[in-house]
Tab-separated table of C-alpha atoms in Angstrom:
chain	number	residue	atom	x	y	z
A	1041	MET	CA	5.669	-59.910	-9.342
A	1042	ALA	CA	6.302	-61.743	-12.584
A	1043	ASP	CA	5.695	-64.654	-14.872
A	1044	ASP	CA	7.427	-67.621	-13.298
A	1045	GLY	CA	6.606	-70.161	-15.994
A	1046	VAL	CA	5.654	-72.778	-13.460
A	1047	THR	CA	4.246	-75.370	-15.795
A	1048	ASP	CA	5.039	-75.846	-19.468
A	1049	ASP	CA	1.684	-77.473	-20.186
A	1050	ALA	CA	-0.419	-74.724	-18.618
A	1051	PRO	CA	-3.349	-73.443	-20.672
A	1052	GLN	CA	-2.560	-70.226	-22.506
A	1053	ARG	CA	-4.273	-67.135	-21.158
A	1054	ALA	CA	-3.990	-63.550	-22.286
A	1055	PRO	CA	-1.676	-61.487	-20.075
A	1056	PHE	CA	-3.202	-58.853	-17.848
A	1057	VAL	CA	-2.396	-55.605	-19.643
A	1058	TRP	CA	-2.369	-52.219	-17.976
A	1059	LYS	CA	-4.606	-49.566	-19.521
A	1060	GLU	CA	-4.879	-45.909	-18.620
A	1061	THR	CA	-8.579	-46.353	-17.940
A	1062	VAL	CA	-7.821	-48.592	-14.943
A	1063	ALA	CA	-6.768	-45.586	-12.862
A	1064	ASP	CA	-9.896	-43.702	-13.918
A	1065	ALA	CA	-11.992	-46.458	-12.326
A	1066	PHE	CA	-10.247	-46.536	-8.920
A	1067	PRO	CA	-12.971	-46.857	-6.273
A	1068	PRO	CA	-13.464	-44.144	-3.607
A	1069	ALA	CA	-11.969	-46.296	-0.826
A	1070	PHE	CA	-8.747	-46.794	-2.763
A	1071	ARG	CA	-8.543	-43.101	-3.662
A	1072	ALA	CA	-8.917	-42.330	0.043
A	1073	PHE	CA	-6.099	-44.767	0.815
A	1074	LEU	CA	-3.892	-42.961	-1.704
A	1075	ARG	CA	-4.707	-39.586	-0.156
A	1076	ASP	CA	-4.030	-40.860	3.366
A	1077	ASN	CA	-0.626	-42.135	2.255
A	1078	ASP	CA	0.309	-39.086	0.169
A	1079	VAL	CA	0.294	-41.070	-3.061
A	1080	HIS	CA	-0.644	-38.947	-6.056
A	1081	PRO	CA	-2.878	-40.586	-8.693
A	1082	ASP	CA	-0.446	-39.317	-11.339
A	1083	ASN	CA	1.790	-42.219	-10.327
A	1084	TYR	CA	-0.612	-44.336	-12.347
A	1085	ALA	CA	-0.649	-42.046	-15.392
A	1086	ILE	CA	1.010	-44.587	-17.658
A	1087	ARG	CA	-0.073	-46.065	-20.959
A	1088	ASP	CA	1.628	-49.417	-20.860
A	1089	VAL	CA	3.868	-51.571	-18.673
A	1090	PRO	CA	6.123	-53.998	-20.555
A	1091	ARG	CA	6.645	-57.572	-19.529
A	1092	TYR	CA	10.202	-58.562	-18.703
A	1093	ILE	CA	12.372	-61.614	-19.157
A	1094	ARG	CA	15.764	-62.646	-17.804
A	1095	VAL	CA	18.180	-64.788	-19.796
A	1096	SER	CA	19.883	-67.559	-17.838
A	1097	PRO	CA	23.614	-66.897	-17.415
A	1098	ARG	CA	24.171	-70.575	-18.152
A	1099	VAL	CA	23.066	-70.348	-21.772
A	1100	ALA	CA	24.330	-68.362	-24.739
A	1101	LEU	CA	21.404	-66.452	-26.197
A	1102	SER	CA	21.803	-63.335	-28.311
A	1103	ARG	CA	19.251	-60.589	-28.649
A	1104	GLN	CA	18.796	-61.491	-32.312
A	1105	GLU	CA	18.040	-65.122	-31.478
A	1106	LEU	CA	15.689	-64.074	-28.708
A	1107	GLU	CA	13.746	-61.824	-31.070
A	1108	ARG	CA	13.619	-64.580	-33.670
A	1109	GLN	CA	12.094	-67.031	-31.215
A	1110	LEU	CA	9.630	-64.568	-29.671
A	1111	HIS	CA	8.713	-62.913	-33.000
A	1112	ALA	CA	8.897	-59.562	-31.231
A	1113	PRO	CA	11.422	-56.811	-30.454
A	1114	CYS	CA	13.398	-57.256	-27.228
A	1115	GLU	CA	14.756	-54.112	-25.587
A	1116	PRO	CA	17.777	-54.677	-23.302
A	1117	VAL	CA	17.477	-53.178	-19.823
A	1118	THR	CA	20.728	-51.227	-19.756
A	1119	TRP	CA	21.054	-51.057	-15.976
A	1120	LEU	CA	20.200	-54.711	-15.339
A	1121	PRO	CA	22.299	-57.058	-17.520
A	1122	GLY	CA	20.512	-60.092	-18.911
A	1123	TYR	CA	17.040	-58.504	-18.688
A	1124	TYR	CA	14.869	-57.530	-21.655
A	1125	ALA	CA	11.619	-55.613	-22.025
A	1126	LEU	CA	8.893	-56.955	-24.312
A	1127	SER	CA	5.514	-55.678	-25.338
A	1128	SER	CA	3.013	-56.581	-22.642
A	1129	ASP	CA	1.043	-58.844	-24.983
A	1130	VAL	CA	3.980	-61.091	-25.963
A	1131	LYS	CA	3.676	-64.696	-24.797
A	1132	ILE	CA	6.901	-66.475	-23.928
A	1133	ALA	CA	5.737	-69.987	-23.011
A	1134	GLY	CA	5.896	-71.335	-26.569
A	1135	CYS	CA	9.453	-70.372	-27.489
A	1136	ASP	CA	12.304	-72.880	-27.388
A	1137	ALA	CA	14.446	-70.793	-25.038
A	1138	TYR	CA	11.720	-70.700	-22.418
A	1139	ARG	CA	10.811	-74.356	-22.718
A	1140	SER	CA	14.441	-75.466	-22.460
A	1141	GLY	CA	15.189	-73.318	-19.415
A	1142	GLY	CA	17.052	-70.563	-21.218
A	1143	LEU	CA	14.962	-67.647	-20.039
A	1144	TYR	CA	12.748	-66.665	-17.153
A	1145	GLY	CA	9.705	-64.453	-16.864
A	1146	ILE	CA	10.315	-61.949	-14.063
A	1147	ASP	CA	9.207	-58.436	-13.239
A	1148	LEU	CA	11.865	-55.758	-13.398
A	1149	ALA	CA	11.143	-54.717	-9.815
A	1150	SER	CA	11.949	-58.241	-8.649
A	1151	GLY	CA	15.240	-58.086	-10.520
A	1152	ALA	CA	16.059	-54.754	-8.875
A	1153	ALA	CA	15.525	-56.214	-5.403
A	1154	VAL	CA	17.871	-59.111	-6.208
A	1155	ALA	CA	20.516	-56.773	-7.642
A	1156	ALA	CA	20.316	-54.551	-4.561
A	1157	LEU	CA	21.121	-57.481	-2.279
A	1158	GLY	CA	24.521	-57.848	-3.944
A	1159	VAL	CA	25.148	-61.538	-3.361
A	1160	CYS	CA	28.628	-62.977	-3.916
A	1161	PRO	CA	29.580	-66.516	-4.999
A	1162	GLY	CA	29.756	-68.757	-1.965
A	1163	ASP	CA	27.278	-66.725	0.111
A	1164	HIS	CA	24.520	-68.351	2.105
A	1165	VAL	CA	21.335	-66.486	1.194
A	1166	LEU	CA	17.872	-66.592	2.771
A	1167	ASP	CA	14.787	-65.687	0.723
A	1168	MET	CA	12.167	-65.361	3.439
A	1169	CYS	CA	9.107	-65.095	1.210
A	1170	CYS	CA	10.253	-67.123	-1.750
A	1171	ALA	CA	7.233	-68.402	-3.682
A	1172	PRO	CA	6.694	-68.699	-6.541
A	1173	GLY	CA	10.418	-68.483	-7.118
A	1174	ALA	CA	11.601	-66.088	-9.843
A	1175	LYS	CA	13.696	-64.071	-7.382
A	1176	LEU	CA	15.035	-67.233	-5.747
A	1177	CYS	CA	16.247	-68.512	-9.132
A	1178	ALA	CA	17.843	-65.132	-9.842
A	1179	LEU	CA	19.630	-65.276	-6.489
A	1180	ALA	CA	20.873	-68.797	-7.224
A	1181	ASP	CA	22.186	-67.705	-10.617
A	1182	ALA	CA	23.898	-64.679	-9.051
A	1183	LEU	CA	25.697	-67.111	-6.752
A	1184	GLY	CA	26.918	-69.040	-9.781
A	1185	LEU	CA	25.140	-72.065	-8.302
A	1186	SER	CA	27.671	-71.927	-5.455
A	1187	GLY	CA	26.920	-71.357	-1.785
A	1188	SER	CA	23.250	-71.847	-0.977
A	1189	VAL	CA	19.909	-70.113	-1.204
A	1190	THR	CA	17.254	-71.154	1.286
A	1191	GLY	CA	13.672	-70.392	0.309
A	1192	VAL	CA	10.976	-70.278	2.992
A	1193	ASP	CA	7.251	-70.146	2.426
A	1194	ILE	CA	4.250	-71.005	4.560
A	1195	SER	CA	2.266	-72.369	1.604
A	1196	ALA	CA	3.025	-75.882	0.354
A	1197	GLU	CA	1.128	-75.131	-2.845
A	1198	ARG	CA	3.190	-72.056	-3.580
A	1199	LEU	CA	6.384	-73.842	-2.681
A	1200	GLY	CA	5.388	-76.457	-5.243
A	1201	ALA	CA	5.610	-73.747	-7.906
A	1202	CYS	CA	9.030	-72.799	-6.621
A	1203	ARG	CA	10.221	-76.407	-6.672
A	1204	THR	CA	9.042	-76.756	-10.271
A	1205	LEU	CA	11.147	-73.758	-11.257
A	1206	CYS	CA	14.214	-75.090	-9.454
A	1207	CYS	CA	13.901	-78.397	-11.291
A	1208	LYS	CA	13.265	-76.812	-14.677
A	1209	TYR	CA	16.169	-74.385	-14.447
A	1210	GLY	CA	18.705	-76.663	-12.771
A	1211	ILE	CA	18.955	-74.734	-9.501
A	1212	ALA	CA	21.219	-77.156	-7.656
A	1213	ASN	CA	22.079	-74.877	-4.719
A	1214	ALA	CA	18.524	-74.302	-3.455
A	1215	ARG	CA	16.803	-75.564	-0.316
A	1216	LEU	CA	13.039	-75.103	0.024
A	1217	LEU	CA	11.266	-75.292	3.364
A	1218	VAL	CA	7.631	-74.893	4.332
A	1219	ALA	CA	7.760	-72.757	7.453
A	1220	ASP	CA	6.433	-69.575	9.036
A	1221	ALA	CA	8.987	-66.945	8.043
A	1222	THR	CA	8.303	-64.884	11.153
A	1223	THR	CA	9.581	-67.699	13.389
A	1224	PHE	CA	11.962	-69.558	11.054
A	1225	ALA	CA	15.304	-70.287	12.705
A	1226	ASP	CA	17.193	-72.922	10.667
A	1227	PRO	CA	20.837	-72.159	9.807
A	1228	PRO	CA	22.165	-72.550	6.246
A	1229	PRO	CA	22.772	-76.037	4.850
A	1230	ALA	CA	26.183	-77.603	4.448
A	1231	VAL	CA	27.510	-77.585	0.884
A	1232	HIS	CA	29.107	-80.438	-1.074
A	1233	GLN	CA	32.462	-79.827	-2.675
A	1234	CYS	CA	31.481	-79.133	-6.282
A	1235	ALA	CA	33.114	-80.908	-9.189
A	1236	PRO	CA	34.122	-78.870	-12.270
A	1237	PRO	CA	31.391	-78.455	-14.884
A	1238	THR	CA	30.832	-81.408	-17.165
A	1239	PRO	CA	31.822	-80.969	-20.833
A	1240	GLU	CA	28.150	-80.510	-21.714
A	1241	VAL	CA	27.717	-77.658	-19.240
A	1242	ALA	CA	31.033	-76.078	-20.259
A	1243	ARG	CA	29.901	-76.175	-23.876
A	1244	VAL	CA	26.649	-74.415	-23.013
A	1245	MET	CA	28.484	-71.716	-21.084
A	1246	THR	CA	30.969	-70.979	-23.877
A	1247	SER	CA	28.911	-71.511	-27.027
A	1248	SER	CA	28.366	-68.899	-29.714
A	1249	PRO	CA	26.270	-65.890	-28.644
A	1250	ASP	CA	24.017	-66.545	-31.629
A	1251	THR	CA	23.013	-69.997	-30.434
A	1252	ILE	CA	21.214	-71.444	-27.486
A	1253	SER	CA	21.486	-74.941	-26.146
A	1254	ALA	CA	18.311	-76.957	-25.928
A	1255	SER	CA	19.713	-78.527	-22.759
A	1256	ALA	CA	21.028	-75.882	-20.417
A	1257	ALA	CA	21.199	-78.409	-17.597
A	1258	PRO	CA	21.911	-81.847	-19.088
A	1259	PRO	CA	20.624	-84.860	-17.154
A	1260	GLY	CA	23.251	-86.028	-14.711
A	1261	SER	CA	25.090	-82.695	-14.718
A	1262	PRO	CA	25.890	-80.756	-11.525
A	1263	ALA	CA	22.978	-78.486	-12.363
A	1264	ARG	CA	20.506	-81.309	-11.819
A	1265	VAL	CA	18.165	-80.756	-8.906
A	1266	MET	CA	16.743	-83.656	-6.933
A	1267	ALA	CA	13.747	-83.926	-4.680
A	1268	MET	CA	14.664	-85.615	-1.438
A	1269	THR	CA	13.744	-89.271	-1.346
A	1270	GLU	CA	15.474	-90.155	1.912
A	1271	PRO	CA	13.653	-90.210	5.273
A	1272	PRO	CA	12.157	-86.831	6.240
A	1273	LEU	CA	14.224	-84.246	8.043
A	1274	ALA	CA	13.469	-83.139	11.574
A	1275	PRO	CA	10.507	-80.767	11.798
A	1276	HIS	CA	11.066	-77.091	11.021
A	1277	ASN	CA	9.298	-75.035	13.663
A	1278	GLY	CA	6.931	-77.929	14.122
A	1279	VAL	CA	6.695	-78.607	10.404
A	1280	ALA	CA	7.108	-82.270	9.500
A	1281	ALA	CA	9.301	-82.345	6.399
A	1282	ALA	CA	7.881	-84.314	3.499
A	1283	ALA	CA	9.823	-86.499	1.135
A	1284	THR	CA	9.525	-86.848	-2.653
A	1285	GLU	CA	6.769	-84.851	-4.331
A	1286	ILE	CA	5.672	-81.555	-2.893
A	1287	GLY	CA	2.055	-81.469	-1.899
A	1288	ALA	CA	1.845	-85.224	-1.377
A	1289	GLY	CA	-0.855	-85.833	1.130
A	1290	VAL	CA	-1.726	-82.134	1.274
A	1291	PRO	CA	-5.399	-81.541	0.515
A	1292	GLY	CA	-5.787	-79.087	-2.319
A	1293	ALA	CA	-2.096	-78.832	-3.149
A	1294	GLY	CA	-1.590	-77.550	-6.682
A	1295	ARG	CA	-5.147	-76.225	-6.899
A	1296	SER	CA	-6.972	-73.033	-6.136
A	1297	SER	CA	-10.418	-71.738	-6.766
A	1298	GLY	CA	-9.686	-69.341	-9.616
A	1299	ASN	CA	-12.162	-66.951	-8.003
A	1300	PRO	CA	-10.629	-64.206	-5.888
A	1301	SER	CA	-13.808	-63.775	-3.890
A	1302	ALA	CA	-13.877	-67.448	-2.957
A	1303	SER	CA	-10.446	-67.717	-1.356
A	1304	THR	CA	-10.313	-69.716	1.848
A	1305	ALA	CA	-6.813	-68.583	2.723
A	1306	GLY	CA	-5.684	-65.621	4.789
A	1307	ALA	CA	-6.762	-62.029	4.680
A	1308	PHE	CA	-3.999	-61.235	2.208
A	1309	ASP	CA	-4.214	-64.471	0.221
A	1310	ALA	CA	-5.815	-64.284	-3.205
A	1311	GLY	CA	-7.034	-67.716	-4.139
A	1312	ALA	CA	-7.389	-66.764	-7.777
A	1313	CYS	CA	-3.692	-67.176	-8.327
A	1314	ASP	CA	-3.592	-70.767	-9.488
A	1315	LEU	CA	-0.382	-72.155	-10.867
A	1316	ALA	CA	-1.533	-72.442	-14.465
A	1317	ASP	CA	-2.417	-68.758	-14.402
A	1318	VAL	CA	1.030	-67.932	-13.063
A	1319	ALA	CA	2.593	-69.723	-16.011
A	1320	ALA	CA	0.484	-68.092	-18.649
A	1321	ASP	CA	0.100	-64.411	-17.955
A	1322	GLY	CA	3.172	-63.001	-16.302
A	1323	GLY	CA	1.988	-62.433	-12.742
A	1324	GLY	CA	3.827	-64.997	-10.633
A	1325	GLU	CA	6.062	-62.943	-8.364
A	1326	GLU	CA	3.447	-60.255	-8.106
A	1327	ARG	CA	0.843	-62.815	-7.204
A	1328	SER	CA	3.012	-64.319	-4.559
A	1329	ARG	CA	2.533	-61.122	-2.592
A	1330	GLU	CA	-1.151	-62.028	-2.473
A	1331	SER	CA	-0.445	-65.558	-1.356
A	1332	SER	CA	0.234	-67.059	2.015
A	1333	ARG	CA	3.935	-67.048	1.353
A	1334	SER	CA	4.833	-64.531	4.019
A	1335	GLY	CA	4.039	-66.621	7.047
A	1336	ALA	CA	1.265	-64.379	8.289
A	1337	SER	CA	-1.202	-65.677	10.810
A	1338	LEU	CA	-3.937	-63.527	9.294
A	1339	ARG	CA	-7.391	-64.981	8.827
A	1340	GLY	CA	-10.066	-64.130	6.307
A	1341	SER	CA	-13.803	-64.542	6.506
A	1342	GLY	CA	-13.614	-67.358	3.977
A	1343	GLY	CA	-11.971	-69.829	6.315
A	1344	LYS	CA	-8.848	-70.861	8.113
A	1345	ARG	CA	-5.462	-70.594	6.536
A	1346	ARG	CA	-3.494	-73.777	6.001
A	1347	ARG	CA	-0.435	-73.031	8.127
A	1348	ALA	CA	3.042	-74.441	8.227
A	1349	ASP	CA	2.497	-76.042	11.627
A	1350	ALA	CA	-0.160	-78.297	10.120
A	1351	GLY	CA	2.603	-80.786	9.326
A	1352	SER	CA	2.307	-80.347	5.544
A	1353	GLY	CA	5.713	-78.839	4.861
A	1354	PRO	CA	7.721	-80.608	2.139
A	1355	VAL	CA	11.453	-80.026	1.847
A	1356	PHE	CA	13.481	-80.187	-1.383
A	1357	LEU	CA	17.238	-80.013	-1.646
A	1358	GLY	CA	19.528	-79.271	-4.581
A	1359	ASP	CA	22.186	-81.908	-5.058
A	1360	ARG	CA	25.034	-79.484	-4.338
A	1361	LEU	CA	23.724	-79.180	-0.786
A	1362	ARG	CA	23.900	-81.594	2.113
A	1363	ARG	CA	21.054	-82.574	4.388
A	1364	GLU	CA	22.619	-81.322	7.582
A	1365	ALA	CA	22.559	-77.668	8.566
A	1366	GLN	CA	25.641	-75.703	9.644
A	1367	ALA	CA	25.081	-75.231	13.350
A	1368	GLY	CA	26.055	-71.807	14.584
A	1369	VAL	CA	26.300	-70.314	11.081
A	1370	ALA	CA	24.169	-67.316	10.088
A	1371	TYR	CA	23.167	-66.089	6.615
A	1372	ASP	CA	25.382	-63.726	4.615
A	1373	ARG	CA	22.447	-62.117	2.812
A	1374	VAL	CA	18.705	-62.039	3.555
A	1375	LEU	CA	15.895	-60.903	1.234
A	1376	VAL	CA	12.596	-59.864	2.827
A	1377	ASP	CA	10.270	-59.072	-0.077
A	1378	ALA	CA	7.356	-58.491	2.239
A	1379	GLU	CA	3.610	-58.795	1.859
A	1380	CYS	CA	1.983	-55.406	1.240
A	1381	THR	CA	-1.168	-53.752	-0.054
A	1382	HIS	CA	0.061	-53.968	-3.685
A	1383	ASP	CA	-1.033	-50.390	-4.342
A	1384	GLY	CA	2.046	-49.836	-6.501
A	1385	SER	CA	1.669	-52.995	-8.567
A	1386	VAL	CA	0.026	-51.921	-11.779
A	1387	LYS	CA	-0.532	-55.467	-13.017
A	1388	HIS	CA	-2.137	-56.350	-9.712
A	1389	LEU	CA	-4.478	-53.381	-9.967
A	1390	ALA	CA	-5.261	-54.248	-13.584
A	1391	LYS	CA	-6.475	-57.664	-12.422
A	1392	PHE	CA	-8.835	-56.194	-9.868
A	1393	SER	CA	-10.255	-53.884	-12.504
A	1394	VAL	CA	-11.405	-57.148	-14.125
A	1395	TRP	CA	-12.211	-59.165	-10.989
A	1396	GLY	CA	-14.013	-56.342	-9.177
A	1397	TRP	CA	-12.808	-53.648	-6.783
A	1398	ASP	CA	-14.999	-54.842	-3.927
A	1399	THR	CA	-12.630	-57.789	-3.449
A	1400	PHE	CA	-9.619	-55.481	-3.326
A	1401	GLU	CA	-11.270	-53.212	-0.762
A	1402	ARG	CA	-12.277	-56.132	1.439
A	1403	ARG	CA	-8.816	-57.688	1.420
A	1404	PHE	CA	-6.462	-54.762	1.488
A	1405	LEU	CA	-8.174	-51.620	2.697
A	1406	ASP	CA	-9.898	-52.743	5.887
A	1407	PRO	CA	-8.282	-50.709	8.740
A	1408	ASP	CA	-7.855	-53.728	11.016
A	1409	ARG	CA	-6.189	-55.706	8.279
A	1410	LEU	CA	-3.906	-52.810	7.415
A	1411	ALA	CA	-2.779	-52.705	11.046
A	1412	GLU	CA	-2.183	-56.455	11.060
A	1413	LEU	CA	-0.262	-56.181	7.806
A	1414	ARG	CA	2.130	-53.593	9.185
A	1415	GLN	CA	2.760	-55.813	12.223
A	1416	LEU	CA	3.466	-58.721	9.904
A	1417	GLN	CA	5.932	-56.661	7.863
A	1418	TYR	CA	7.849	-55.717	10.979
A	1419	ARG	CA	7.894	-59.294	12.281
A	1420	LEU	CA	9.276	-60.506	8.950
A	1421	LEU	CA	11.963	-57.824	8.955
A	1422	ARG	CA	12.932	-58.445	12.578
A	1423	SER	CA	13.087	-62.204	12.001
A	1424	GLY	CA	15.266	-61.810	8.905
A	1425	PHE	CA	17.635	-59.443	10.682
A	1426	GLY	CA	17.998	-61.929	13.527
A	1427	LEU	CA	19.146	-64.624	11.073
A	1428	LEU	CA	21.722	-62.351	9.427
A	1429	ARG	CA	25.396	-62.700	10.351
A	1430	GLU	CA	27.348	-59.773	11.722
A	1431	GLY	CA	28.714	-57.880	8.745
A	1432	GLY	CA	25.948	-59.207	6.484
A	1433	TYR	CA	23.276	-57.360	4.501
A	1434	LEU	CA	19.483	-57.552	4.308
A	1435	VAL	CA	17.180	-56.071	1.688
A	1436	TYR	CA	13.628	-55.126	2.666
A	1437	SER	CA	11.299	-54.397	-0.242
A	1438	THR	CA	7.604	-53.969	-1.030
A	1439	CYS	CA	5.536	-52.916	-4.040
A	1440	SER	CA	3.610	-50.341	-1.993
A	1441	PHE	CA	3.869	-46.563	-2.169
A	1442	ALA	CA	2.805	-46.270	1.486
A	1443	VAL	CA	5.379	-44.801	3.880
A	1444	ALA	CA	3.736	-46.747	6.714
A	1445	GLN	CA	4.681	-50.036	5.029
A	1446	ASN	CA	8.175	-48.955	4.043
A	1447	GLU	CA	10.112	-46.177	5.762
A	1448	GLU	CA	8.192	-46.528	9.024
A	1449	VAL	CA	8.778	-50.289	9.218
A	1450	VAL	CA	12.495	-49.827	8.558
A	1451	ALA	CA	12.739	-46.948	11.030
A	1452	GLN	CA	11.200	-49.130	13.711
A	1453	LEU	CA	13.870	-51.787	13.163
A	1454	LEU	CA	16.633	-49.164	13.312
A	1455	ALA	CA	15.246	-47.940	16.628
A	1456	ASP	CA	14.946	-51.447	18.091
A	1457	GLU	CA	18.211	-52.939	16.779
A	1458	PRO	CA	21.371	-50.959	17.608
A	1459	ALA	CA	23.360	-53.114	15.161
A	1460	ALA	CA	21.105	-52.156	12.212
A	1461	LEU	CA	22.420	-49.511	9.856
A	1462	LEU	CA	21.097	-48.371	6.482
A	1463	ALA	CA	23.670	-48.994	3.736
A	1464	PRO	CA	24.134	-47.482	0.268
A	1465	ILE	CA	22.571	-49.624	-2.452
A	1466	GLU	CA	25.055	-50.758	-5.072
A	1467	GLY	CA	24.167	-52.663	-8.196
A	1468	LEU	CA	21.500	-50.232	-9.387
A	1469	ASP	CA	23.706	-47.720	-11.196
A	1470	GLY	CA	21.665	-46.054	-13.899
A	1471	ALA	CA	18.367	-47.426	-12.618
A	1472	PRO	CA	15.317	-45.137	-12.969
A	1473	CYS	CA	14.761	-44.759	-9.226
A	1474	VAL	CA	14.624	-41.843	-6.788
A	1475	ALA	CA	15.630	-41.392	-3.183
A	1476	GLY	CA	13.256	-42.736	-0.543
A	1477	GLY	CA	12.272	-41.060	2.701
A	1478	LEU	CA	15.236	-42.505	4.631
A	1479	GLU	CA	18.912	-42.150	3.802
A	1480	HIS	CA	20.126	-44.672	1.198
A	1481	THR	CA	16.612	-46.034	0.476
A	1482	VAL	CA	15.269	-45.896	-3.081
A	1483	ARG	CA	11.911	-45.992	-4.793
A	1484	PHE	CA	10.762	-46.976	-8.264
A	1485	ASP	CA	7.470	-45.711	-9.671
A	1486	PRO	CA	5.607	-46.974	-12.741
A	1487	ARG	CA	5.805	-43.679	-14.618
A	1488	THR	CA	9.589	-43.519	-14.758
A	1489	SER	CA	10.666	-47.131	-14.284
A	1490	ARG	CA	8.116	-48.874	-16.541
A	1491	THR	CA	7.589	-51.503	-13.857
A	1492	SER	CA	5.688	-51.889	-10.611
A	1493	ALA	CA	6.375	-49.497	-7.773
A	1494	LEU	CA	9.144	-50.694	-5.495
A	1495	PHE	CA	10.672	-49.563	-2.219
A	1496	ILE	CA	14.131	-50.904	-1.318
A	1497	ALA	CA	16.099	-50.525	1.887
A	1498	LYS	CA	19.463	-52.223	2.364
A	1499	ILE	CA	20.356	-52.849	5.988
A	1500	HIS	CA	23.819	-53.700	7.303
A	1501	LYS	CA	24.327	-55.638	10.524
A	1502	ARG	CA	27.260	-53.994	12.213
A	1503	ARG	CA	29.874	-55.969	14.067
A	1504	PRO	CA	30.292	-55.070	17.748
A	1505	ALA	CA	32.766	-52.262	18.323
């Protein structure tokens, strides 16, 4: 849902900016979808949606310095420390803090989902639909680069974007796997005993709030991330792990058509989301919902999806993690930020107002595809819950207003899994959200939250009595 800054040398493009007139042009099929799902068009009665950034906790960067570098006002998000709102037309790629790994582009809704999960240092975390990686980096930072965060995605191309972020930002506790999230079963990785921070890293973490280091992760420091160069790991669900560069030997890796109507991926895979575009206009996390990241086996008329079991799944490992997995160990926290119809993502809808609504209708509003999508959402949720340890927590989130993709999916899991229990969501005190349709669930809407719509459910896995 956000700018992930995947490549520093990406061509500059103007951000997609929400305008009130977008809602006026909603096509009849989409208006019917909103009526069928009890979504009032007033939810889109907004004039502007800011872009958001997150400052790395490993650098010292004051608001004044941030505004000096961006040449624009930066409004702190009071309920989400380290996040700032900018005018939607501000570009971040040229400022020193961004280029040196001091700040991230990320949508506020993505940050809310991470905060709701409530990770603790030392946790083993699973991000089931991780590409292009802004949430994964936020999870790693919340862990204090301790423990581990495993990112799973079915798309080698999208995982390449995630790997680039991990390298740029020094995410040394991340493991990235190409795999189908609905059948993924690997336990967490073993963790190296971490040495104390080097003097360079300690200096960055304790420097004056009015300065920022140009080297938040000095070469050779514990924050360095390495791509695996040893022999490949055993296959993951039939996926042959690749060594060294992601996408090596994968036809088309790192490229896409740039034309949403020409995508050859799945029914919910928008091929227009090339990596350079992700870097330039602030749509990375949001776009990942359009991508093949979720592990769906959906097919589109354009062609066959490149799936994880095609043997094109690279694996990258942060140097605080060991190659071997911890047999018999489950994950402490799981994030399932599931594929959805994107009807609550204002930036997504703004793009289709430019690209053409016929593409949106074909991809997201076909009844058969909607039914397949709901099945996919449940399979992702059920798979994630199965990988969660007893006593652990899972967050399920989407950027859809539709009850069928949110409350109904969660209710189905609660009915099928006696150990599943909805839990109160901590970490969002003061957030502009309202209660969802199930106890303890919450919803954000663009009018009040100034971000994309978001549904969040936090699920606890009870220990046996």
